[in-house]
PDB file of N, CA and C in Angstrom:
ATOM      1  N   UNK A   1       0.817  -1.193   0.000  1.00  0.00           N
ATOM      2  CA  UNK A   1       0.000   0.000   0.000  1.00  0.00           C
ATOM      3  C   UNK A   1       0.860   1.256   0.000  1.00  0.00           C
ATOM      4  N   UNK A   2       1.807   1.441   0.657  1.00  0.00           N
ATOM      5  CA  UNK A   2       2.689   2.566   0.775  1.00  0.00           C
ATOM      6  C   UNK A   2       3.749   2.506   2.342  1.00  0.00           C
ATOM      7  N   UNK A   3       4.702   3.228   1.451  1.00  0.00           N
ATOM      8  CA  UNK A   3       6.440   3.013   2.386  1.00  0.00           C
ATOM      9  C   UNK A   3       5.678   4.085   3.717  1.00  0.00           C
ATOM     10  N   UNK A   4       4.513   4.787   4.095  1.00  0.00           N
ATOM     11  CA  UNK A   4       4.385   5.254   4.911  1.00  0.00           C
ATOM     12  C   UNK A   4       3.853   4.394   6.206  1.00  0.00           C
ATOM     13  N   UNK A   5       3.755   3.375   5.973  1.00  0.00           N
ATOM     14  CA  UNK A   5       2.804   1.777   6.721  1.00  0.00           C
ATOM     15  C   UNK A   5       3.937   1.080   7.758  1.00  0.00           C
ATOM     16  N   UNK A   6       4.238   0.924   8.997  1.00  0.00           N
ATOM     17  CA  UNK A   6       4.539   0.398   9.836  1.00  0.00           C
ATOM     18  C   UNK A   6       5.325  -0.883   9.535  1.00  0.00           C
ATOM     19  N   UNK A   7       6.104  -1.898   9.667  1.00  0.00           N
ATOM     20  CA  UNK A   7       6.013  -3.062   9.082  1.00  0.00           C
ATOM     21  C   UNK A   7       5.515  -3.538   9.395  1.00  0.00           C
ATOM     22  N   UNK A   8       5.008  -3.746  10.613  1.00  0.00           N
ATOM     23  CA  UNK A   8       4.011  -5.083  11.519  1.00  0.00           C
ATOM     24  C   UNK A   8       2.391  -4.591  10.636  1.00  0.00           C
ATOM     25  N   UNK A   9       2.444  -3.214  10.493  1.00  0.00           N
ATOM     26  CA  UNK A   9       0.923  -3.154   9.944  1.00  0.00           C
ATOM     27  C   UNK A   9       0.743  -3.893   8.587  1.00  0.00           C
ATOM     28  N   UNK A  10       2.048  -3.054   7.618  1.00  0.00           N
ATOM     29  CA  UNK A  10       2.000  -3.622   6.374  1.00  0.00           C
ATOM     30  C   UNK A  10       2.185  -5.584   6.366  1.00  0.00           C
ATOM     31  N   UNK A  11       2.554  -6.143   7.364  1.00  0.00           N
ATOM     32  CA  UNK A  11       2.780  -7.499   7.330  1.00  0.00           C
ATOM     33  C   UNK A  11       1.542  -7.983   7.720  1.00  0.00           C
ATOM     34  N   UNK A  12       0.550  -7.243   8.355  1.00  0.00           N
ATOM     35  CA  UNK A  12      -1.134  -7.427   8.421  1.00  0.00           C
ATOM     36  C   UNK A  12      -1.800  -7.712   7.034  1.00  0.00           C
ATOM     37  N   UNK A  13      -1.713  -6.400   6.568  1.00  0.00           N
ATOM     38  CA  UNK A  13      -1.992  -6.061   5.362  1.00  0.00           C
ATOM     39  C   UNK A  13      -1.560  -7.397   4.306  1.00  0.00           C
ATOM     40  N   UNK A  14      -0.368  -7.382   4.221  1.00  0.00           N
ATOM     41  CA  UNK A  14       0.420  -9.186   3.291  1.00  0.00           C
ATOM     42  C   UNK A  14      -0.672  -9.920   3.556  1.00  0.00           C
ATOM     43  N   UNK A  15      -0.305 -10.430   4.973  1.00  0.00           N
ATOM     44  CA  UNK A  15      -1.377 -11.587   5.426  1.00  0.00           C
ATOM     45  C   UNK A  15      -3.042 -11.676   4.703  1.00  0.00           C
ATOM     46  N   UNK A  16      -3.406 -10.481   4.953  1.00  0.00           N
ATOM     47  CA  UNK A  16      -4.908 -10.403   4.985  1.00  0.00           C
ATOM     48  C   UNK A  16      -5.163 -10.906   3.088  1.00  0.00           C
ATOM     49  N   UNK A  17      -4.336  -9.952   2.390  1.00  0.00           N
ATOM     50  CA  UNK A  17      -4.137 -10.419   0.602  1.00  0.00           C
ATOM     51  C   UNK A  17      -4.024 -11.676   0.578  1.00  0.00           C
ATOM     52  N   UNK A  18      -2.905 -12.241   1.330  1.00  0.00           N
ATOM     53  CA  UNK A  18      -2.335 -14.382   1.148  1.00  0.00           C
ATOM     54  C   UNK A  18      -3.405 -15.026   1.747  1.00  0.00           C
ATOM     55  N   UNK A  19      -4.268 -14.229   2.672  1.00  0.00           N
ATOM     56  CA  UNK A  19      -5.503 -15.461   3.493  1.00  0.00           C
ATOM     57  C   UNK A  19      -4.084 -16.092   4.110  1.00  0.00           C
ATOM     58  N   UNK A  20      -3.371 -15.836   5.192  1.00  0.00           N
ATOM     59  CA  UNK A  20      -2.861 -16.505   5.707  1.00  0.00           C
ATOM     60  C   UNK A  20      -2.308 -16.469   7.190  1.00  0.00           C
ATOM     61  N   UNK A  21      -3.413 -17.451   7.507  1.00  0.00           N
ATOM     62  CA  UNK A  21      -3.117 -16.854   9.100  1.00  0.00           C
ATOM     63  C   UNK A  21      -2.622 -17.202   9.844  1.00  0.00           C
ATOM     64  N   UNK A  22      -1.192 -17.847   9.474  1.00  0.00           N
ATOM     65  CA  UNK A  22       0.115 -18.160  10.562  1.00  0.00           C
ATOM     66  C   UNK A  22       0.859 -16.586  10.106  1.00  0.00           C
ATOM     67  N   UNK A  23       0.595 -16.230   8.928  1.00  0.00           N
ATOM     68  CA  UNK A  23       1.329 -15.054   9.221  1.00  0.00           C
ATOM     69  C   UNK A  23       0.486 -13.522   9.787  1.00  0.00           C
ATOM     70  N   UNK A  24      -0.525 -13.448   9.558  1.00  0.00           N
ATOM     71  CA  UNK A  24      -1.590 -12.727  10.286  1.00  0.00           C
ATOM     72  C   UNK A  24      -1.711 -12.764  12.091  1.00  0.00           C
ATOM     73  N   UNK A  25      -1.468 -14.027  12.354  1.00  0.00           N
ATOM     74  CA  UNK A  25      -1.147 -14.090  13.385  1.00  0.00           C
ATOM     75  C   UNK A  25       0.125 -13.874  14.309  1.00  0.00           C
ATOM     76  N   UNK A  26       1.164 -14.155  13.784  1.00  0.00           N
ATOM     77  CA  UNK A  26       2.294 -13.766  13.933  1.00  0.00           C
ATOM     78  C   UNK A  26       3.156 -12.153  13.919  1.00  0.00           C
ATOM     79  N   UNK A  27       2.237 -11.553  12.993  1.00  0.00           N
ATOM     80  CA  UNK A  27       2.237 -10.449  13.518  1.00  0.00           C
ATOM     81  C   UNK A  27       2.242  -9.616  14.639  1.00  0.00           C
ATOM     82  N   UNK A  28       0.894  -9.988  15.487  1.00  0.00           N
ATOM     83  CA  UNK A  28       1.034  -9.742  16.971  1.00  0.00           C
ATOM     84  C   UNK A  28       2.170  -9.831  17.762  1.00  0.00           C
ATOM     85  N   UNK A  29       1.747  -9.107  18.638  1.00  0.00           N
ATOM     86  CA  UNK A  29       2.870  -9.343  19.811  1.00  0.00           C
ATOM     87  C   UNK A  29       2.027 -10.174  20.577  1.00  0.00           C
ATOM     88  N   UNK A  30       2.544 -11.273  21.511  1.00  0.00           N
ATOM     89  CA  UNK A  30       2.168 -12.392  22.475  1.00  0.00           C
ATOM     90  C   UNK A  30       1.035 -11.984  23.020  1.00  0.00           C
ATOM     91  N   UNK A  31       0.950 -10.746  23.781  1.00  0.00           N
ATOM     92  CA  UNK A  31      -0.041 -10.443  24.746  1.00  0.00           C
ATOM     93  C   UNK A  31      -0.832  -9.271  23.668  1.00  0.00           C
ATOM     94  N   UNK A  32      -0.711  -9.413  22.254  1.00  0.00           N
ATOM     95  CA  UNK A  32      -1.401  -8.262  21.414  1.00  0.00           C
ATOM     96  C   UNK A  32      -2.842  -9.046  21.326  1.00  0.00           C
ATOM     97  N   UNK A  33      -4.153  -8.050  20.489  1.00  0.00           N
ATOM     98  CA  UNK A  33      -5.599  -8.306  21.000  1.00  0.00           C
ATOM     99  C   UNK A  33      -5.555  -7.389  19.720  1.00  0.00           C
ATOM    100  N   UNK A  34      -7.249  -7.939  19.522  1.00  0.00           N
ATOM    101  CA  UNK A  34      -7.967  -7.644  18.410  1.00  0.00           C
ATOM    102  C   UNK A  34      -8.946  -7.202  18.900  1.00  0.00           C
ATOM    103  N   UNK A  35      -9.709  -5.560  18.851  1.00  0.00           N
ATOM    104  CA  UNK A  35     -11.078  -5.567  19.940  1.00  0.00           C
ATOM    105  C   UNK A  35     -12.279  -5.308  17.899  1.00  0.00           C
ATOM    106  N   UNK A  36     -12.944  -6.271  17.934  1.00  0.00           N
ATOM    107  CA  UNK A  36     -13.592  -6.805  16.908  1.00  0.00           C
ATOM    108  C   UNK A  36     -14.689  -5.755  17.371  1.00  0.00           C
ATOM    109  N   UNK A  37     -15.492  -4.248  16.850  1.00  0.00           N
ATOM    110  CA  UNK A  37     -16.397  -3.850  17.414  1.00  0.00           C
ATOM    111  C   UNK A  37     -17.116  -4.151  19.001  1.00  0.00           C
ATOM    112  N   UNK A  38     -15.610  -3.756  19.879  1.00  0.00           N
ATOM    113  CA  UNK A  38     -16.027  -4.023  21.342  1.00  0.00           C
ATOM    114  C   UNK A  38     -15.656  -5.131  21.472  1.00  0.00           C
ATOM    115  N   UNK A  39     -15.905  -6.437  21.203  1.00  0.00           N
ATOM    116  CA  UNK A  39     -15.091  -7.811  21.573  1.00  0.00           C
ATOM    117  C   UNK A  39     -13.928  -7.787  21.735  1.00  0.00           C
ATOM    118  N   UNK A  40     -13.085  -8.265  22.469  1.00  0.00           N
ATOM    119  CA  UNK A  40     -11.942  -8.335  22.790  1.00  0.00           C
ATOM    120  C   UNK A  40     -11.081 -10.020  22.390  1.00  0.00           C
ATOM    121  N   UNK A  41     -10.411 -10.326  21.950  1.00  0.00           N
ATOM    122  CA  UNK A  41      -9.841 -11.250  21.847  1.00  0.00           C
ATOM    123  C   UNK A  41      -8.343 -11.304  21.650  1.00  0.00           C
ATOM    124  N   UNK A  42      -7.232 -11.833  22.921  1.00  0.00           N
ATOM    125  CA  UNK A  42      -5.928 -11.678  23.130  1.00  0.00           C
ATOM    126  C   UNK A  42      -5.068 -12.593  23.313  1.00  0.00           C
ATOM    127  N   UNK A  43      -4.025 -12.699  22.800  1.00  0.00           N
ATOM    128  CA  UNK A  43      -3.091 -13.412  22.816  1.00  0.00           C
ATOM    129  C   UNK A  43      -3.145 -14.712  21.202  1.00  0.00           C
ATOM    130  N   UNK A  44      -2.002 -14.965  21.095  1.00  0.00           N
ATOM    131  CA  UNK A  44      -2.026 -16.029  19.491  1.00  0.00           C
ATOM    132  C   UNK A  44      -3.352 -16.692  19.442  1.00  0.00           C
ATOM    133  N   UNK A  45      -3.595 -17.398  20.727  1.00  0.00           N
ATOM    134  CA  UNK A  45      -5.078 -18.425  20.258  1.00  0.00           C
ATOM    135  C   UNK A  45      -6.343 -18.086  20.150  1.00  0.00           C
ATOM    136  N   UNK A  46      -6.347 -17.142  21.009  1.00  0.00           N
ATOM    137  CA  UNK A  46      -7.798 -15.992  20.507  1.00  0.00           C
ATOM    138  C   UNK A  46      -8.043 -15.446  19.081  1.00  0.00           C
ATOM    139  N   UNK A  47      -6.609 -14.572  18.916  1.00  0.00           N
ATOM    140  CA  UNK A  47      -6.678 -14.218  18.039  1.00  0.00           C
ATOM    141  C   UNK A  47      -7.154 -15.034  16.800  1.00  0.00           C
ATOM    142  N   UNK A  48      -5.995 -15.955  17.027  1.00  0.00           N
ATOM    143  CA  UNK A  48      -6.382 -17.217  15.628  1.00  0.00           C
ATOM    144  C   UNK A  48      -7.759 -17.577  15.473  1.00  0.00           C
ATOM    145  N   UNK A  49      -8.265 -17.955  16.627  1.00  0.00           N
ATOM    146  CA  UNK A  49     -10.288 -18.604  16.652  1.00  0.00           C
ATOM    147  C   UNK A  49     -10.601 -17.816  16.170  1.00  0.00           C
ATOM    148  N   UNK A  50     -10.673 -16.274  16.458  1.00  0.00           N
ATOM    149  CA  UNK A  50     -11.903 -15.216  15.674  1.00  0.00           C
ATOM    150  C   UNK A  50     -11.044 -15.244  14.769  1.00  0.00           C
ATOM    151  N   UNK A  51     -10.049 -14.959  14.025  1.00  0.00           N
ATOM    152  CA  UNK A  51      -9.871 -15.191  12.485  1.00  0.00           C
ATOM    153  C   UNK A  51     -10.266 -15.936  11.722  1.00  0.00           C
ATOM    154  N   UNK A  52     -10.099 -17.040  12.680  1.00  0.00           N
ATOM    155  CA  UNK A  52     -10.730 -18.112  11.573  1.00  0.00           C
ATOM    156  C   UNK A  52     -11.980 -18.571  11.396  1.00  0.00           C
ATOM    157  N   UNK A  53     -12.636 -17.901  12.116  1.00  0.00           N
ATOM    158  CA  UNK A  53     -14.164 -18.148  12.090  1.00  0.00           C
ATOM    159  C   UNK A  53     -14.915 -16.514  11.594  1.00  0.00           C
ATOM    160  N   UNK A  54     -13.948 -15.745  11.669  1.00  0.00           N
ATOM    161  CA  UNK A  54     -14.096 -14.042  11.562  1.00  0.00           C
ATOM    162  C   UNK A  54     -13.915 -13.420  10.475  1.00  0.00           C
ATOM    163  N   UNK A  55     -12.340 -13.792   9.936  1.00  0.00           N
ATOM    164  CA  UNK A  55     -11.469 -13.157   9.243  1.00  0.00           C
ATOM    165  C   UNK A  55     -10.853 -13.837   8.332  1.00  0.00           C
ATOM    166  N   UNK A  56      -9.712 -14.376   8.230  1.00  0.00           N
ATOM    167  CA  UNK A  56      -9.377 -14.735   7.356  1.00  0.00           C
ATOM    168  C   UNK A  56      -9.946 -16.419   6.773  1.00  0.00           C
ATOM    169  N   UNK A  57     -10.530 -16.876   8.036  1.00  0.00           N
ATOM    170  CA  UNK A  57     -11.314 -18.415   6.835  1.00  0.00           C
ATOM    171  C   UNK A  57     -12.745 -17.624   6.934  1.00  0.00           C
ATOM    172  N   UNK A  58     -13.409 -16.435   6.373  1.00  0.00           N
ATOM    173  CA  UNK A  58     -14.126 -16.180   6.282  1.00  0.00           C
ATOM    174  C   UNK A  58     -13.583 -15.426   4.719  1.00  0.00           C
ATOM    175  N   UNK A  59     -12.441 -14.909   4.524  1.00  0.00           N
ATOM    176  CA  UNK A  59     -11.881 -15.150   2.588  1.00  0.00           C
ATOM    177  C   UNK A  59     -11.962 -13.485   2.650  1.00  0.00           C
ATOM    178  N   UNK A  60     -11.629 -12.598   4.131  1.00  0.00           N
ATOM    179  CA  UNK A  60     -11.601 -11.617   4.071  1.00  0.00           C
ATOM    180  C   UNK A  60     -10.837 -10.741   2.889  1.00  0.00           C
ATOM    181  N   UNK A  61     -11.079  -9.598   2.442  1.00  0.00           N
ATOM    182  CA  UNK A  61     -10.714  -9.035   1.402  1.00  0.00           C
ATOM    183  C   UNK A  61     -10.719  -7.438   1.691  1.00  0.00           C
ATOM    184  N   UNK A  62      -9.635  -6.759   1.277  1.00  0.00           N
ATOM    185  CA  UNK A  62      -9.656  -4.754   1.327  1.00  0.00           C
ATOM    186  C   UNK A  62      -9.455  -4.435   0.607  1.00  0.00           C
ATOM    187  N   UNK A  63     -10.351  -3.394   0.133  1.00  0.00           N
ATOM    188  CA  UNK A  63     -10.236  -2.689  -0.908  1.00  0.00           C
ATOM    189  C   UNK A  63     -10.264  -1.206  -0.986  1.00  0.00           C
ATOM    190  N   UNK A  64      -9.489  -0.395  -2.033  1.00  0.00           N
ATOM    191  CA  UNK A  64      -9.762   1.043  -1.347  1.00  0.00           C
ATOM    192  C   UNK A  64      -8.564   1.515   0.183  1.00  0.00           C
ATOM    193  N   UNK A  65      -7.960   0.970   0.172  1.00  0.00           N
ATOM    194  CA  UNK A  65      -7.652   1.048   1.264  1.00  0.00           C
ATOM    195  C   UNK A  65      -6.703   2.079   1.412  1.00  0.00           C
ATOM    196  N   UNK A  66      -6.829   3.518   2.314  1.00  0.00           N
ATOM    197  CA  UNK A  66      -6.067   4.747   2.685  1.00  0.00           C
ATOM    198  C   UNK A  66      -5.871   4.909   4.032  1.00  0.00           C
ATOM    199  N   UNK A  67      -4.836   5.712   4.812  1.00  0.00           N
ATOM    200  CA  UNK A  67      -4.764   6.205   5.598  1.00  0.00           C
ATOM    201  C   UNK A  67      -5.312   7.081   6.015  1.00  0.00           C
ATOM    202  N   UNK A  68      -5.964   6.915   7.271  1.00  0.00           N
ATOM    203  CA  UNK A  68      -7.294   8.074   7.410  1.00  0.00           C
ATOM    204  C   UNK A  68      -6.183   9.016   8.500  1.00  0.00           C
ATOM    205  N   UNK A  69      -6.173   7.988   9.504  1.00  0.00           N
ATOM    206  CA  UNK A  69      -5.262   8.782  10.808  1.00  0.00           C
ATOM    207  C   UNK A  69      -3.914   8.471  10.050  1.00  0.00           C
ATOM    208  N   UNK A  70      -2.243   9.446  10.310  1.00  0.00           N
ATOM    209  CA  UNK A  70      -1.037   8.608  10.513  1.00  0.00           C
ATOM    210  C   UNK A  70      -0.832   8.697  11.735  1.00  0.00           C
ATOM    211  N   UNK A  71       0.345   7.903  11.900  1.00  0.00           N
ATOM    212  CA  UNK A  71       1.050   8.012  12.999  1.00  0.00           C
ATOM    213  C   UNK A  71       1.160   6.450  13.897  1.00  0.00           C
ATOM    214  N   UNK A  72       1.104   6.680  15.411  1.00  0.00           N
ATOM    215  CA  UNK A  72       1.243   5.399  16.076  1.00  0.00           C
ATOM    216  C   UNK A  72       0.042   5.817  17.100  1.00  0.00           C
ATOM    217  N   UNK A  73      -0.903   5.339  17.236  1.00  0.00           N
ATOM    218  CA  UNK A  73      -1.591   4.199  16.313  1.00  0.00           C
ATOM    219  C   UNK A  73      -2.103   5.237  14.998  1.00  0.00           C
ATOM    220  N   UNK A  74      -2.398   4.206  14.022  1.00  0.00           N
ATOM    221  CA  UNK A  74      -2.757   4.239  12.542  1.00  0.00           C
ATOM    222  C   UNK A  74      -3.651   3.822  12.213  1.00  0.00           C
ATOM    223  N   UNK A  75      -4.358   4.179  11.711  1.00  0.00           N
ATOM    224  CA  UNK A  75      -6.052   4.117  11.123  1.00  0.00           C
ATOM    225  C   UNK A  75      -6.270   4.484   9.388  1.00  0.00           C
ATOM    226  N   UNK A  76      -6.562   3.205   9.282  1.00  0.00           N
ATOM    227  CA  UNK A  76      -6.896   2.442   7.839  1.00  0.00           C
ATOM    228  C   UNK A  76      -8.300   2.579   7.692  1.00  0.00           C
ATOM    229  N   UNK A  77      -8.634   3.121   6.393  1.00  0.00           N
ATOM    230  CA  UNK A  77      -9.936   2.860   6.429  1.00  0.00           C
ATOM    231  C   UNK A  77     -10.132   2.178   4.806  1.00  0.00           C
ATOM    232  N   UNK A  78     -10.903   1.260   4.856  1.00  0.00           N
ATOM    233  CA  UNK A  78     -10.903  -0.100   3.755  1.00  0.00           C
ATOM    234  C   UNK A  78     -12.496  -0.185   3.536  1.00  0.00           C
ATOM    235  N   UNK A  79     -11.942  -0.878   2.302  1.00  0.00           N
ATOM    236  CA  UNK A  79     -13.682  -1.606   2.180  1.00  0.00           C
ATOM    237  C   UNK A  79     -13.794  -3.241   2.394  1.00  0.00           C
ATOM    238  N   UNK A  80     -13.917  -3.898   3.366  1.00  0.00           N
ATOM    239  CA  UNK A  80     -13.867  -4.971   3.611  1.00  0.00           C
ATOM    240  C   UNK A  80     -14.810  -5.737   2.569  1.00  0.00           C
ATOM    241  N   UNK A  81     -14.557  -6.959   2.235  1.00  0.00           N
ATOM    242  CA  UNK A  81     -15.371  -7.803   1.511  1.00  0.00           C
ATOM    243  C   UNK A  81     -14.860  -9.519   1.795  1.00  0.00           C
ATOM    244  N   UNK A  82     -15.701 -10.171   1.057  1.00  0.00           N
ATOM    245  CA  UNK A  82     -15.448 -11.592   1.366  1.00  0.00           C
ATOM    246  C   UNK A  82     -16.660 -12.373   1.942  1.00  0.00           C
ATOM    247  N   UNK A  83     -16.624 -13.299   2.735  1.00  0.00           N
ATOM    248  CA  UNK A  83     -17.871 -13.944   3.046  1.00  0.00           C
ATOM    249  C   UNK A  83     -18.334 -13.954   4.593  1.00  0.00           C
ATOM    250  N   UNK A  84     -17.928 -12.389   4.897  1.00  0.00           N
ATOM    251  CA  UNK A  84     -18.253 -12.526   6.484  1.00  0.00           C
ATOM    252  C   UNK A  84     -18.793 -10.677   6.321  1.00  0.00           C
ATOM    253  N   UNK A  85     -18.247 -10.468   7.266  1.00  0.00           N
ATOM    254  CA  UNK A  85     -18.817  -8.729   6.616  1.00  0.00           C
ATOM    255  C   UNK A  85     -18.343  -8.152   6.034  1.00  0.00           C
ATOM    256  N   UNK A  86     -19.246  -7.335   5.039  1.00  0.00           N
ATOM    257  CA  UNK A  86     -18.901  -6.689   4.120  1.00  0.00           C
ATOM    258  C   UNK A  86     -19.284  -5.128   3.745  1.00  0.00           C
ATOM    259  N   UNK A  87     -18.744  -4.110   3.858  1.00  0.00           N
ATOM    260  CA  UNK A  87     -18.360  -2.717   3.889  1.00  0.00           C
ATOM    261  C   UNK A  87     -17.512  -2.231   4.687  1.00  0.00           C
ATOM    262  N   UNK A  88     -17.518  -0.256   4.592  1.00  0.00           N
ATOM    263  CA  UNK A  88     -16.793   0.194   4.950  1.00  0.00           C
ATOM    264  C   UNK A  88     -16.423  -0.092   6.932  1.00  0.00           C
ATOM    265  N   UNK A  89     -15.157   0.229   7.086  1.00  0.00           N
ATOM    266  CA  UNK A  89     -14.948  -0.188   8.044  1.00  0.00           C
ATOM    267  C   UNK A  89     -13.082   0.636   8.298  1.00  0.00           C
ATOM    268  N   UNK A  90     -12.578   1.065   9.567  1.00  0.00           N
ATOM    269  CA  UNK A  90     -12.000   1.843  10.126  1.00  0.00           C
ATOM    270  C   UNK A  90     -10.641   0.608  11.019  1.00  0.00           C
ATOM    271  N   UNK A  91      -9.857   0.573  10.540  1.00  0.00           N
ATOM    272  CA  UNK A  91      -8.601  -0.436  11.422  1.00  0.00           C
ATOM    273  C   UNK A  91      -7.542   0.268  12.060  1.00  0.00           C
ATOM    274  N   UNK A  92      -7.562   0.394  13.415  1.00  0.00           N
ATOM    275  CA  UNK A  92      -6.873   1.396  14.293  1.00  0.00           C
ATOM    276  C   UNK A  92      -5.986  -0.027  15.018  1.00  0.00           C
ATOM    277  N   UNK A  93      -4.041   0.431  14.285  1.00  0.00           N
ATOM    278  CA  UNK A  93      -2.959  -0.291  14.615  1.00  0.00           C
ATOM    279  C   UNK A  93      -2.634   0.383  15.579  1.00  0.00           C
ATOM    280  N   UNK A  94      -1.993  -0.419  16.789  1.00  0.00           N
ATOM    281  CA  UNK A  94      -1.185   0.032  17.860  1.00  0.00           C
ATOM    282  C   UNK A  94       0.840  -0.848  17.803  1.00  0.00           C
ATOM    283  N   UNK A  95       1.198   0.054  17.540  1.00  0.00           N
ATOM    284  CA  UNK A  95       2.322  -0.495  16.763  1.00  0.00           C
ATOM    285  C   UNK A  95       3.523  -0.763  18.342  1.00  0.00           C
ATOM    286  N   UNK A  96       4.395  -1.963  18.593  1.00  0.00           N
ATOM    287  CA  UNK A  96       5.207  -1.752  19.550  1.00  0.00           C
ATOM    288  C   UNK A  96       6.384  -2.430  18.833  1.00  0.00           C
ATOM    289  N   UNK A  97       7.362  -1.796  18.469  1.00  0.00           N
ATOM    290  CA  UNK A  97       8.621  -2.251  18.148  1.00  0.00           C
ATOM    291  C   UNK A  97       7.698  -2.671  16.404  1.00  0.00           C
ATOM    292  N   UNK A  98       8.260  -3.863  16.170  1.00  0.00           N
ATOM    293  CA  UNK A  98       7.875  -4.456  15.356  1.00  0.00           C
ATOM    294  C   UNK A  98       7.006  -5.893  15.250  1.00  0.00           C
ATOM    295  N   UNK A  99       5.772  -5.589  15.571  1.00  0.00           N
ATOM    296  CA  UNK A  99       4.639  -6.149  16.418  1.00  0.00           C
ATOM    297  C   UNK A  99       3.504  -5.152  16.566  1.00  0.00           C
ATOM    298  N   UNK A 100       2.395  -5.933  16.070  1.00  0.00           N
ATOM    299  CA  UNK A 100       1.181  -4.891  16.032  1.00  0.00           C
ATOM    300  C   UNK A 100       1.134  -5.379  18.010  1.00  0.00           C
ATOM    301  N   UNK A 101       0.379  -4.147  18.469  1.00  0.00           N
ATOM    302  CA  UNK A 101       0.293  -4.617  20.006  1.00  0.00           C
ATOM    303  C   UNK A 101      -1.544  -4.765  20.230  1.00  0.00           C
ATOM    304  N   UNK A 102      -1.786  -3.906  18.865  1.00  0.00           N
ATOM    305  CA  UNK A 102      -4.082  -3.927  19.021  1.00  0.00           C
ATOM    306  C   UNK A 102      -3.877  -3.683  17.734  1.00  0.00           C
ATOM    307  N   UNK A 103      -5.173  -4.361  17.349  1.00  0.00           N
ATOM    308  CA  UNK A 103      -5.617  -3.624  16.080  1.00  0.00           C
ATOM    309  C   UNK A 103      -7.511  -3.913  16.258  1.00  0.00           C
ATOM    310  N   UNK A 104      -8.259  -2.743  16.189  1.00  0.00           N
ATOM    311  CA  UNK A 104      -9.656  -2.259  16.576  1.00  0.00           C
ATOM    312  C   UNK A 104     -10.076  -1.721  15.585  1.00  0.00           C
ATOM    313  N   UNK A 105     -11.671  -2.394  15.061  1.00  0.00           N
ATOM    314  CA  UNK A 105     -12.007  -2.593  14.022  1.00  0.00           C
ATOM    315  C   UNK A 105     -13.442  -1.550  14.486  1.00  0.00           C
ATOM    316  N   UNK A 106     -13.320  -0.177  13.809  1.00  0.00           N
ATOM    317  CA  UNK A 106     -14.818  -0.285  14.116  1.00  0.00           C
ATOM    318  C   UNK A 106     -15.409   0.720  12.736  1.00  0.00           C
ATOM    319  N   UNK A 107     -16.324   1.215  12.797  1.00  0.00           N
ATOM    320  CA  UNK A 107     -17.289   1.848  11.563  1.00  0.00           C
ATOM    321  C   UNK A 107     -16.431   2.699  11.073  1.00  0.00           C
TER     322      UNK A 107
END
């Protein structure tokens, strides 16, 4: 998307294009969390269940996708598609080192 993107974000971003969620997951940091419109889900195995029932084995897809906020945290705003939900939607990264530490999904 652009050299202005975090690496842990842009390695989100990879993931989410490959459908692949050993590397989607790996991204995180250990104790990093996904708050899914208010849901909370933390650490690798959380994360992984709602992906895979959420996100990526749901054949998630972005499109459109710009920087609304920069900085740390960073806010993406996309057009989600695929076979789980589908429209616009707002992805606020919390970046630590190189490791997303949150990423919060909301309207």
């Amino acid at each position: 998307m652009s050299n202005d993107l975090p690496t842990a974000v842009q390695r989100v971003l990879d993931a989410i294009d490959q459908l692949d969620a050993d590397a989607f997951v790996a991204a995180f940091a250990p104790d990093g969390y996904v708050d899914d419109w208010g849901r909370k889900f933390q650490g690798p195995d959380r994360i992984r269940a709602w992906s895979d029932a959420e996100f990526i084995g749901k054949n998630v897809t972005f499109t459109a996708t710009t920087v609304a906020t920069p900085g740390n945290p960073i806010t993406l705003r996309t057009q989600v598609g695929g076979d789980g939900f589908n429209g616009p939607s707002h992805f606020t990264f919390d970046v630590e080192g190189d490791q997303v530490a949150s990423m919060t999904i909301t309207a």
